[in-house]
Amino acid sequence: MLDMIFYAFKTNQPPHYVGMSEDVYEWLAKSEFSKIGKSVPRNILIDEEEEKLPLVELDQDIRQKFRNFFRDAIICESDTVLAKLGDSPLKEEYQAGTYRLRKLLDLLKCVENENYRYLQRVV
């Protein structure tokens, strides 16, 4: 599993981890997602300890670019999922077929949450 981690700024809110398979992470790395924002080493408090991490600051412009990317990806993935699963998928087929879509939705929700100020792409 690989992670995307969202950090809040100056709050007691814990980081939010979005774990994903290597396939999904690789797909994101090869997409426009990897070109949005630049990771910059920043000092951040984690569990009351200061750490220097490579983070993308989710300013208004970057946040909007991520929103647009995830919304477009969700639309494309929804079409693919509906075509692939048909009318009556088995539970396992449904879970496997919707995995990427669920991860994209989780990432979109984090990007839209104004409490999260930074994103870390962890390999």
mmCIF file of C-alpha atoms in Angstrom:
data_model
loop_
_atom_site.group_PDB
_atom_site.id
_atom_site.type_symbol
_atom_site.label_atom_id
_atom_site.label_comp_id
_atom_site.label_asym_id
_atom_site.label_seq_id
_atom_site.Cartn_x
_atom_site.Cartn_y
_atom_site.Cartn_z
ATOM 1 C CA MET A 1 0.000 0.000 0.000
ATOM 2 C CA LEU A 2 1.058 3.518 -0.787
ATOM 3 C CA ASP A 3 -0.337 6.649 0.845
ATOM 4 C CA MET A 4 -1.447 10.172 0.226
ATOM 5 C CA ILE A 5 -1.473 12.028 3.524
ATOM 6 C CA PHE A 6 -3.436 15.206 4.194
ATOM 7 C CA TYR A 7 -2.328 17.466 7.045
ATOM 8 C CA ALA A 8 -4.278 20.201 8.784
ATOM 9 C CA PHE A 9 -2.640 23.512 9.632
ATOM 10 C CA LYS A 10 -2.335 24.504 13.310
ATOM 11 C CA THR A 11 -5.178 22.324 14.548
ATOM 12 C CA ASN A 12 -5.441 19.204 16.623
ATOM 13 C CA GLN A 13 -6.909 17.369 13.652
ATOM 14 C CA PRO A 14 -4.861 14.233 12.943
ATOM 15 C CA PRO A 15 -3.497 13.592 9.441
ATOM 16 C CA HIS A 16 -5.779 11.708 7.064
ATOM 17 C CA TYR A 17 -4.191 8.762 5.265
ATOM 18 C CA VAL A 18 -5.543 7.569 1.943
ATOM 19 C CA GLY A 19 -3.949 4.184 1.364
ATOM 20 C CA MET A 20 -4.063 2.767 -2.123
ATOM 21 C CA SER A 21 -2.773 -0.084 -4.203
ATOM 22 C CA GLU A 22 0.378 0.254 -6.243
ATOM 23 C CA ASP A 23 -1.701 0.162 -9.445
ATOM 24 C CA VAL A 24 -3.786 3.175 -8.441
ATOM 25 C CA TYR A 25 -0.746 5.066 -7.176
ATOM 26 C CA GLU A 26 1.121 4.332 -10.419
ATOM 27 C CA TRP A 27 -1.889 5.484 -12.445
ATOM 28 C CA LEU A 28 -1.963 8.752 -10.472
ATOM 29 C CA ALA A 29 1.805 9.185 -10.872
ATOM 30 C CA LYS A 30 1.487 8.917 -14.662
ATOM 31 C CA SER A 31 -1.506 11.260 -14.840
ATOM 32 C CA GLU A 32 -1.870 15.027 -14.617
ATOM 33 C CA PHE A 33 -2.192 14.563 -10.838
ATOM 34 C CA SER A 34 1.583 14.316 -10.513
ATOM 35 C CA LYS A 35 2.019 17.683 -12.263
ATOM 36 C CA ILE A 36 -0.255 19.602 -9.887
ATOM 37 C CA GLY A 37 1.626 21.428 -7.169
ATOM 38 C CA LYS A 38 5.212 21.055 -6.131
ATOM 39 C CA SER A 39 6.395 19.252 -3.017
ATOM 40 C CA VAL A 40 8.495 21.595 -0.908
ATOM 41 C CA PRO A 41 10.216 20.653 2.371
ATOM 42 C CA ARG A 42 8.192 22.239 5.177
ATOM 43 C CA ASN A 43 8.264 22.062 8.947
ATOM 44 C CA ILE A 44 5.048 20.695 10.374
ATOM 45 C CA LEU A 45 3.933 19.581 13.838
ATOM 46 C CA ILE A 46 2.933 15.925 14.052
ATOM 47 C CA ASP A 47 2.032 14.560 17.477
ATOM 48 C CA GLU A 48 3.630 17.652 19.039
ATOM 49 C CA GLU A 49 6.933 16.984 17.276
ATOM 50 C CA GLU A 50 8.253 19.128 14.465
ATOM 51 C CA GLU A 51 9.153 17.261 11.287
ATOM 52 C CA LYS A 52 10.396 18.427 7.913
ATOM 53 C CA LEU A 53 8.378 16.783 5.141
ATOM 54 C CA PRO A 54 7.992 17.296 1.378
ATOM 55 C CA LEU A 55 4.483 18.783 1.165
ATOM 56 C CA VAL A 56 2.262 20.380 -1.444
ATOM 57 C CA GLU A 57 0.509 23.415 -0.002
ATOM 58 C CA LEU A 58 -3.191 23.317 -0.831
ATOM 59 C CA ASP A 59 -3.630 26.987 -1.645
ATOM 60 C CA GLN A 60 -6.773 28.087 -3.498
ATOM 61 C CA ASP A 61 -5.306 27.588 -6.993
ATOM 62 C CA ILE A 62 -3.743 24.175 -6.312
ATOM 63 C CA ARG A 63 -6.865 22.994 -4.484
ATOM 64 C CA GLN A 64 -9.016 23.953 -7.495
ATOM 65 C CA LYS A 65 -6.687 22.119 -9.897
ATOM 66 C CA PHE A 66 -6.909 18.991 -7.752
ATOM 67 C CA ARG A 67 -10.719 19.346 -7.577
ATOM 68 C CA ASN A 68 -10.962 19.564 -11.347
ATOM 69 C CA PHE A 69 -8.633 16.605 -11.829
ATOM 70 C CA PHE A 70 -10.521 14.374 -9.371
ATOM 71 C CA ARG A 71 -13.966 15.346 -10.669
ATOM 72 C CA ASP A 72 -12.946 14.573 -14.261
ATOM 73 C CA ALA A 73 -11.307 11.303 -13.178
ATOM 74 C CA ILE A 74 -14.425 10.308 -11.196
ATOM 75 C CA ILE A 75 -16.658 10.914 -14.219
ATOM 76 C CA CYS A 76 -14.413 8.793 -16.466
ATOM 77 C CA GLU A 77 -14.030 6.066 -13.862
ATOM 78 C CA SER A 78 -17.802 5.975 -13.207
ATOM 79 C CA ASP A 79 -18.438 5.335 -16.884
ATOM 80 C CA THR A 80 -15.828 2.557 -16.915
ATOM 81 C CA VAL A 81 -17.227 0.964 -13.751
ATOM 82 C CA LEU A 82 -20.816 0.989 -15.002
ATOM 83 C CA ALA A 83 -19.806 -0.580 -18.312
ATOM 84 C CA LYS A 84 -17.611 -3.205 -16.649
ATOM 85 C CA LEU A 85 -19.933 -4.323 -13.851
ATOM 86 C CA GLY A 86 -23.199 -4.713 -15.722
ATOM 87 C CA ASP A 87 -26.503 -5.153 -13.907
ATOM 88 C CA SER A 88 -25.827 -7.722 -11.178
ATOM 89 C CA PRO A 89 -22.211 -7.954 -10.098
ATOM 90 C CA LEU A 90 -21.100 -10.244 -7.320
ATOM 91 C CA LYS A 91 -19.901 -8.536 -4.134
ATOM 92 C CA GLU A 92 -16.241 -9.289 -4.942
ATOM 93 C CA GLU A 93 -16.633 -7.954 -8.502
ATOM 94 C CA TYR A 94 -18.287 -4.828 -7.151
ATOM 95 C CA GLN A 95 -15.557 -4.202 -4.573
ATOM 96 C CA ALA A 96 -12.747 -4.784 -7.073
ATOM 97 C CA GLY A 97 -14.487 -2.829 -9.825
ATOM 98 C CA THR A 98 -15.161 0.237 -7.675
ATOM 99 C CA TYR A 99 -11.818 0.346 -5.828
ATOM 100 C CA ARG A 100 -10.264 3.165 -7.887
ATOM 101 C CA LEU A 101 -13.515 5.127 -7.876
ATOM 102 C CA ARG A 102 -13.710 4.923 -4.072
ATOM 103 C CA LYS A 103 -10.100 6.120 -3.726
ATOM 104 C CA LEU A 104 -10.735 9.040 -6.089
ATOM 105 C CA LEU A 105 -13.797 10.053 -4.068
ATOM 106 C CA ASP A 106 -11.816 9.884 -0.825
ATOM 107 C CA LEU A 107 -9.076 12.073 -2.319
ATOM 108 C CA LEU A 108 -11.648 14.575 -3.640
ATOM 109 C CA LYS A 109 -13.279 14.848 -0.203
ATOM 110 C CA CYS A 110 -9.900 15.551 1.394
ATOM 111 C CA VAL A 111 -9.040 18.206 -1.187
ATOM 112 C CA GLU A 112 -12.429 19.863 -0.621
ATOM 113 C CA ASN A 113 -11.951 19.844 3.161
ATOM 114 C CA GLU A 114 -10.566 23.318 3.851
ATOM 115 C CA ASN A 115 -9.058 22.115 7.143
ATOM 116 C CA TYR A 116 -6.419 20.190 5.228
ATOM 117 C CA ARG A 117 -3.659 22.564 4.163
ATOM 118 C CA TYR A 118 -0.989 20.166 2.915
ATOM 119 C CA LEU A 119 -0.705 16.999 0.871
ATOM 120 C CA GLN A 120 2.149 14.534 1.071
ATOM 121 C CA ARG A 121 2.666 12.009 -1.709
ATOM 122 C CA VAL A 122 4.292 9.034 0.010
ATOM 123 C CA VAL A 123 5.923 6.237 -1.959
#
